[in-house]
GROMACS .gro file of C-alpha atoms in nm:
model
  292
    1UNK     CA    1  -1.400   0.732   0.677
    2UNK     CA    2  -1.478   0.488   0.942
    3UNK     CA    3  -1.754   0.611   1.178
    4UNK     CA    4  -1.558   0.434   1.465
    5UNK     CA    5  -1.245   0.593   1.390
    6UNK     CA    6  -1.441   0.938   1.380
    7UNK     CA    7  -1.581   0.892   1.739
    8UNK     CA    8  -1.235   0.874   1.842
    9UNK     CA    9  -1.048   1.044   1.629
   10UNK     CA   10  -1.079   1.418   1.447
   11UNK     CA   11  -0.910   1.387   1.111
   12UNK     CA   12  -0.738   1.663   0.941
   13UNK     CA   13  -0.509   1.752   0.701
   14UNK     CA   14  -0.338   1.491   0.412
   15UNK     CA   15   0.006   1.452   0.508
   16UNK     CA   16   0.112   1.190   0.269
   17UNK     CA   17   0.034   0.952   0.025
   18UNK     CA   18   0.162   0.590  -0.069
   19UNK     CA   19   0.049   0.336  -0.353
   20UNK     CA   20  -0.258   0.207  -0.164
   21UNK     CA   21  -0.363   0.464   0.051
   22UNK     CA   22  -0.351   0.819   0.178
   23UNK     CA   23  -0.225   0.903   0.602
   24UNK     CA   24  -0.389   1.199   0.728
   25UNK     CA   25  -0.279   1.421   1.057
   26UNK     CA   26  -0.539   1.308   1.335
   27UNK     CA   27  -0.586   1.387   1.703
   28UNK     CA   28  -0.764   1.209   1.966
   29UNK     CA   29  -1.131   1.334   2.105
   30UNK     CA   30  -1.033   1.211   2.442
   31UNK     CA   31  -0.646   1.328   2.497
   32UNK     CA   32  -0.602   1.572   2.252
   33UNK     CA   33  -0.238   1.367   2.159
   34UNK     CA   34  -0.189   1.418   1.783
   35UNK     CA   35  -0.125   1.148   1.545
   36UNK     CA   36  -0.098   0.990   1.199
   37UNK     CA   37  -0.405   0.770   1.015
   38UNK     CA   38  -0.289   0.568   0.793
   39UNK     CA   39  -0.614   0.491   0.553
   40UNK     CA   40  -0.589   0.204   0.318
   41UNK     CA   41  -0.781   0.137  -0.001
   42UNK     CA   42  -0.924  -0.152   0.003
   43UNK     CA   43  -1.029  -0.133  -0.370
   44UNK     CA   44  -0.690  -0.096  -0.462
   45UNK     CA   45  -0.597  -0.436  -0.334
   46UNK     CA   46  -0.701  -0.679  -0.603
   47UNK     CA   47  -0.467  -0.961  -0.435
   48UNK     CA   48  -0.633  -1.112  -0.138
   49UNK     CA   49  -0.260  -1.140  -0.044
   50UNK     CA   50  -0.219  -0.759  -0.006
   51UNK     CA   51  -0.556  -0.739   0.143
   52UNK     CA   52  -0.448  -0.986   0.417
   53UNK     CA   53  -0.112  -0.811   0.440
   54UNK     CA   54  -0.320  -0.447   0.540
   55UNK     CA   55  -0.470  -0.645   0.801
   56UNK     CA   56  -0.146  -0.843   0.915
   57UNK     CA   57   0.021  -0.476   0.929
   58UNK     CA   58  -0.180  -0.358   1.217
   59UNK     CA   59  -0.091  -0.747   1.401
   60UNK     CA   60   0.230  -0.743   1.347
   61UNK     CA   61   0.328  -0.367   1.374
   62UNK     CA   62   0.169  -0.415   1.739
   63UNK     CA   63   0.358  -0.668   1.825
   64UNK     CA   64   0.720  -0.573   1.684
   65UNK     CA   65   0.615  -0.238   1.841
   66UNK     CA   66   0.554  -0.316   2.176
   67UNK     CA   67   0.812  -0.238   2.405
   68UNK     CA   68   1.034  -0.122   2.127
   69UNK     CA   69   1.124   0.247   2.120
   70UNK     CA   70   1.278   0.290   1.785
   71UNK     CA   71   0.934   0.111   1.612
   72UNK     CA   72   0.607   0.400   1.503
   73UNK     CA   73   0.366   0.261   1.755
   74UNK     CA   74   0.029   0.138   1.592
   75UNK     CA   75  -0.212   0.292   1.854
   76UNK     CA   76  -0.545   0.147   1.707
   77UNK     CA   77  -0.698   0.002   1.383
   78UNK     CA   78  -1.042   0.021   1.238
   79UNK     CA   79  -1.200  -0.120   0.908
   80UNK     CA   80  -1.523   0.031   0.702
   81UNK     CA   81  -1.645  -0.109   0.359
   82UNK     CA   82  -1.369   0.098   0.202
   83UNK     CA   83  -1.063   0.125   0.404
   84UNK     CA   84  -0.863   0.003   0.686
   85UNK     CA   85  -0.739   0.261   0.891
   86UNK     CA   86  -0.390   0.247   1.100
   87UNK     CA   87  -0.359   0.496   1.387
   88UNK     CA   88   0.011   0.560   1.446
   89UNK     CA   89   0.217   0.767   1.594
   90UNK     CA   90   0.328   1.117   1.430
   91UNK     CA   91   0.677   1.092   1.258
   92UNK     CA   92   0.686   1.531   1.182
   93UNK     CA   93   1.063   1.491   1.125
   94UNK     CA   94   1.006   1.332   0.782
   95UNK     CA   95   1.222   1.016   0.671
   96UNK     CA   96   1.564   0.924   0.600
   97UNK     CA   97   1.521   0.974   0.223
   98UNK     CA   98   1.486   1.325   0.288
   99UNK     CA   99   1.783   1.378   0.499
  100UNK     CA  100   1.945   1.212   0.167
  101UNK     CA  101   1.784   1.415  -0.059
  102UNK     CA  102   1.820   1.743   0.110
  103UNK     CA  103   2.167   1.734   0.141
  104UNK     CA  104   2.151   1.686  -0.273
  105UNK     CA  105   2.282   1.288  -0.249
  106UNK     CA  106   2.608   1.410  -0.047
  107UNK     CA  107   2.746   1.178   0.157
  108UNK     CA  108   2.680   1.239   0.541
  109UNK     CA  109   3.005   1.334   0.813
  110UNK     CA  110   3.083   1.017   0.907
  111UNK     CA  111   3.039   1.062   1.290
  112UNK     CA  112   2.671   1.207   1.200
  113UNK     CA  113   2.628   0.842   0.963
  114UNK     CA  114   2.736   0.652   1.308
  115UNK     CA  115   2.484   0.862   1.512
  116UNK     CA  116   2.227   0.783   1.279
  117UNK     CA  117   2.347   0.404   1.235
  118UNK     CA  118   2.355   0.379   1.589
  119UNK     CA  119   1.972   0.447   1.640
  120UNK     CA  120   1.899   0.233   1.314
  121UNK     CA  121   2.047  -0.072   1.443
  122UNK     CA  122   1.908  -0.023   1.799
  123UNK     CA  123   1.612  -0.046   1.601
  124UNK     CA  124   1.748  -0.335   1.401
  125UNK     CA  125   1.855  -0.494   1.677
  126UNK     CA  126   1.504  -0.506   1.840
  127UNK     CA  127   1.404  -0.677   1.466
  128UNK     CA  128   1.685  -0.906   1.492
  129UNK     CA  129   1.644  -1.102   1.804
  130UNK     CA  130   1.510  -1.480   1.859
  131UNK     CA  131   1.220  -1.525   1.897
  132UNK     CA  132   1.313  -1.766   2.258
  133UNK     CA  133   1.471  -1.448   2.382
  134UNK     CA  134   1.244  -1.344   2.742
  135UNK     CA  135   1.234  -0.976   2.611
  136UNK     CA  136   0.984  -0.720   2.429
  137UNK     CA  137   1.208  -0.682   2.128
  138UNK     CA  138   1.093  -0.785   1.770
  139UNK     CA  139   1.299  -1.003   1.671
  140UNK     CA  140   1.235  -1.185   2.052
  141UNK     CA  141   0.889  -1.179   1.951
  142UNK     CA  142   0.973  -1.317   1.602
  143UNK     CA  143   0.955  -1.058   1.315
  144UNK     CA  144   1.139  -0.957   1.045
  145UNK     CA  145   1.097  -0.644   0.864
  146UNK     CA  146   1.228  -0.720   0.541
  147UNK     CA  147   1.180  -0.367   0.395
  148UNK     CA  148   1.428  -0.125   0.541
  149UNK     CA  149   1.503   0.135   0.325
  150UNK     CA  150   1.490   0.522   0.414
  151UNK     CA  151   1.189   0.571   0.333
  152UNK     CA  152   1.034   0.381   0.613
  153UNK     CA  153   1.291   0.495   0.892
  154UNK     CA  154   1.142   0.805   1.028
  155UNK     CA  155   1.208   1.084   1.231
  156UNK     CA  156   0.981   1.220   1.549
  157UNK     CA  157   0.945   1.551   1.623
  158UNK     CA  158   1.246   1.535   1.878
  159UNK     CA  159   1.416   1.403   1.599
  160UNK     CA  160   1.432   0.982   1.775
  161UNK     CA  161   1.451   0.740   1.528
  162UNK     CA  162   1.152   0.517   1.432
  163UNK     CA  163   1.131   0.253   1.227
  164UNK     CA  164   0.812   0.239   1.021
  165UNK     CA  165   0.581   0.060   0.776
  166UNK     CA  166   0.542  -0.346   0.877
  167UNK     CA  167   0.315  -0.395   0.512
  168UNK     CA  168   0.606  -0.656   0.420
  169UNK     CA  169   0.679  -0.770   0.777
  170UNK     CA  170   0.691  -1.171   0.846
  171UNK     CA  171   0.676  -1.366   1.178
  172UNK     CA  172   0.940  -1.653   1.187
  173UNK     CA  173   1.071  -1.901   1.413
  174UNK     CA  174   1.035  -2.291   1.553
  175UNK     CA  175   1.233  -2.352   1.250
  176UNK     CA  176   0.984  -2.153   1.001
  177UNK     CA  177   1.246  -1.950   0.703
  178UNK     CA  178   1.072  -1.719   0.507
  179UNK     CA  179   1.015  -1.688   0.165
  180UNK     CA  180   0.842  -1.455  -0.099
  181UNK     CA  181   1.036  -1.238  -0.291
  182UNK     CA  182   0.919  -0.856  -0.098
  183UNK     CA  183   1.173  -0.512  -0.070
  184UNK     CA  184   1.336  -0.268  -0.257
  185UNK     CA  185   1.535  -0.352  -0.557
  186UNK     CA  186   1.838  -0.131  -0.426
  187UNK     CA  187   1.798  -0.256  -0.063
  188UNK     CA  188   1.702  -0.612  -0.091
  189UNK     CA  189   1.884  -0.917   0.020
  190UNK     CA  190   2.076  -1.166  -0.252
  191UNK     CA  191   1.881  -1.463  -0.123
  192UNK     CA  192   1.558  -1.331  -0.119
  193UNK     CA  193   1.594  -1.268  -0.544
  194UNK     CA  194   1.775  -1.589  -0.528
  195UNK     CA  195   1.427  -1.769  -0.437
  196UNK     CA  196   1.525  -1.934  -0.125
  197UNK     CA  197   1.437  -2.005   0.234
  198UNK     CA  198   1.613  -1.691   0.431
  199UNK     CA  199   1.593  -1.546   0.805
  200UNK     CA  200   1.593  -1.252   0.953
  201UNK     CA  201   1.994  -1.108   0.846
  202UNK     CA  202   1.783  -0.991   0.531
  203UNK     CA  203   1.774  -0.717   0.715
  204UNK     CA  204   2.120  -0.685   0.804
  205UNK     CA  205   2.199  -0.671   0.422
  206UNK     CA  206   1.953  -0.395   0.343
  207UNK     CA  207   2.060  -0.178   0.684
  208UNK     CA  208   2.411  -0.230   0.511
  209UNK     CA  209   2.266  -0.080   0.187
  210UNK     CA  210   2.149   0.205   0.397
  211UNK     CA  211   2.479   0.240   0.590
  212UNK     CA  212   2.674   0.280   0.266
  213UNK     CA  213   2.471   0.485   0.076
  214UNK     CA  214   2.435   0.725   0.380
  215UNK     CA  215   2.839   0.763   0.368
  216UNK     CA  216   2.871   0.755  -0.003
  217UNK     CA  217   2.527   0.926  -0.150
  218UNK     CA  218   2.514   0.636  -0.377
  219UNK     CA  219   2.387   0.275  -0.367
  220UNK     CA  220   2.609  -0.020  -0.372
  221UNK     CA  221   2.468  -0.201  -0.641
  222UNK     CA  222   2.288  -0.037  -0.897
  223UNK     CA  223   2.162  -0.040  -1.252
  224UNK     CA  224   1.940   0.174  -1.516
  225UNK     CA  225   1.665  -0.099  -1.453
  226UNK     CA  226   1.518  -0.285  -1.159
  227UNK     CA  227   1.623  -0.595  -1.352
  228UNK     CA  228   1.958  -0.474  -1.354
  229UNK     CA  229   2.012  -0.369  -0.995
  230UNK     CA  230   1.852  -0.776  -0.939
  231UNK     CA  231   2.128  -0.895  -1.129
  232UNK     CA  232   2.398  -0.686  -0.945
  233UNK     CA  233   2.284  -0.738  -0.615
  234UNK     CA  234   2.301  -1.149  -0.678
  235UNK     CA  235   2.673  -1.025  -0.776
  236UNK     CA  236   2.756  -0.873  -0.456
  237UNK     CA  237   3.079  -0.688  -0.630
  238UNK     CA  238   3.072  -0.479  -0.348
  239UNK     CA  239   3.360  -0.132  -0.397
  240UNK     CA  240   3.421   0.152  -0.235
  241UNK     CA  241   3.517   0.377  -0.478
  242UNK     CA  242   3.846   0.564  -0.385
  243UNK     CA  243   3.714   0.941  -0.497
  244UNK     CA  244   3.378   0.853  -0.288
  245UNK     CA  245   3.475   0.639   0.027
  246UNK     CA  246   3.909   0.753   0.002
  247UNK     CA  247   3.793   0.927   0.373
  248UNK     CA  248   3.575   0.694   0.520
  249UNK     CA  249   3.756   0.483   0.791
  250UNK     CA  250   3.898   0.125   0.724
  251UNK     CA  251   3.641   0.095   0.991
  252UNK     CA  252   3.343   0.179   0.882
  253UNK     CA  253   3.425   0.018   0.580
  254UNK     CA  254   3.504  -0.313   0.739
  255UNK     CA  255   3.140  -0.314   0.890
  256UNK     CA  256   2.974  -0.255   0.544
  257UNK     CA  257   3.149  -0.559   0.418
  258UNK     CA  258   2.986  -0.764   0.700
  259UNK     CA  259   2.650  -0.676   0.675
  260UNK     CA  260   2.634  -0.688   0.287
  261UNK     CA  261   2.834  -1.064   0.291
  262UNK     CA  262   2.647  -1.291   0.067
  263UNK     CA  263   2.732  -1.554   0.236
  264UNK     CA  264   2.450  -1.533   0.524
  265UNK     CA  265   2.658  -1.775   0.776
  266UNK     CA  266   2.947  -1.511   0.783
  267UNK     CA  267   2.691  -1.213   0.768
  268UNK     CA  268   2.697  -1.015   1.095
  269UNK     CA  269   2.400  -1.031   1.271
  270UNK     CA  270   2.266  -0.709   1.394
  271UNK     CA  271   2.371  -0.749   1.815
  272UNK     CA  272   2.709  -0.835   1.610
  273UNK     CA  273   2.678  -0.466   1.393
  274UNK     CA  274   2.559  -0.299   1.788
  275UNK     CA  275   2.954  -0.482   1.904
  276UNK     CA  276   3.130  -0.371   1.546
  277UNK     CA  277   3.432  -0.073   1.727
  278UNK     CA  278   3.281   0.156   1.468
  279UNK     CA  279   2.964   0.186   1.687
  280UNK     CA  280   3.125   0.130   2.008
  281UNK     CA  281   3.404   0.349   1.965
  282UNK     CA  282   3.303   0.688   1.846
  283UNK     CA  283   3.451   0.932   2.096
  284UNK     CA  284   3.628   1.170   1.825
  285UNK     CA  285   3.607   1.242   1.469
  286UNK     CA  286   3.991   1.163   1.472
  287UNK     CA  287   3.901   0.762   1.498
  288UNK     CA  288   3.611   0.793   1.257
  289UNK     CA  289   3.796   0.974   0.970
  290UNK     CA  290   4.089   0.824   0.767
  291UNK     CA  291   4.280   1.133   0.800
  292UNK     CA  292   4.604   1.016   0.698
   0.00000   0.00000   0.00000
């Protein structure tokens, strides 16, 4: 562990643990304000690319995070012979994935899906903006997450929404696309796979994913292999089965089909999803619910 970091910092406990690395509960020597330490392997990134892309985290986490409440907040960064180490805000209210899970891959109430939607594209929305924009939004400052998923959208301890892990983040703009094919196989975008320039509605299509999976308990496209779920995803055959979604409001259903529209011209953008009347208009469970 860094000797930096430890001048700062007092690390305790292992909270959780990812592919390249291990996060561990910390708390600062000065304030006494707890957080997370996200420690990186360093060995375990035999690609330069994924070495860079530890180091681009911290950049580009800071700068998507700044001024953005619904981002984890990248507080410091450090780097020994053996790690680099992240220090970022607490998220004690656990992820997405295990709201999901907990509730044994049942689909959500609707009004609570439109809560949660609501704080996922305010955070969207703050990774969807242009980069010309005069504000301290992410997408004003030029960055795309490219890996939303429920993993990485996190809960605080008041239960606010926070969007986390930049690892597969990417600035854009002054007519730069991105490329590279990075995600989840259930959550990424059809023109990512496809191998072509793309912007930032990527993430529009995989908050989509998200959306529908959160009001149906299953994915949209899906297969037995990650192969498989490619090939369905460049399908886009999107359904809403009637035994699964027969309650869910023409509504909410409309916005699904927007955000998960191949073609990315007609794809909402996500200040379009913040406009959609199933966000805006959510003042009973009577307009949210197909009751009829």
């Amino acid at each position: 562990m860094s000797k930096e970091l430890q001048k700062n910092y007092s690390i305790g406990e292992e909270i959780g643990h990812g592919r390249f690395g291990v996060v561990f509960r910390c708390h600062s020597l000065d304030s006494g304000e707890v957080y997370a330490v996200k420690s990186v392997d360093k060995s375990l990134l035999a690609d330069p690319v994924d070495l860079d892309g530890a180091e681009r985290e911290a950049k580009i986490g800071q700068i998507a995070a700044a001024g953005n409440p619904h981002v984890v907040q990248i507080h410091s960064a450090y780097e020994d012979e053996v790690s680099i180490h992240l220090v970022m805000d607490l998220c004690e209210g656990g992820d997405l994935f295990d709201r999901i899970a907990a509730g044994g891959g049942a689909p959500m109430r609707e009004e609570e899906a439109a809560e949660l939607m609501q704080a996922l594209m305010e955070a969207a929305a703050e990774l969807m903006q242009a980069l010309m924009e005069a504000v301290a939004l992410c997408h004003r400052r030029g960055v795309a997450h490219r890996d939303l998923k429920p993993d990485n959208i996190m809960f605080d301890g008041k239960g606010r929404l926070l969007l986390a892990d930049f690892g597969s983040a990417e600035c854009f703009g002054d007519g730069r696309a991105m490329r590279g094919i990075v995600g989840t196989p259930y959550y990424v975008a059809p023109e990512v796979l496809a191998g072509r320039d793309y912007g930032e509605k990527v993430d529009v299509w995989s908050a989509g994913v998200v959306l529908y999976i959160m009001l149906g308990g299953i994915p949209p496209f899906y297969g037995d292999t990650a192969a498989e779920i490619f090939q369905a995803v460049l399908r886009g055959n999107l359904r809403f089965p009637t035994r699964i979604f027969g309650r869910v409001s023409p509504s909410a259903k409309d916005l699904i089909r927007r955000m998960l529209c191949k073609d990315v011209s007609r794809r909402f953008s996500s200040e379009q999803v913040l406009r959609h009347p199933w966000l805006t208009s959510r003042s009973g469970t009577r307009c949210l619910l197909d009751l009829t």
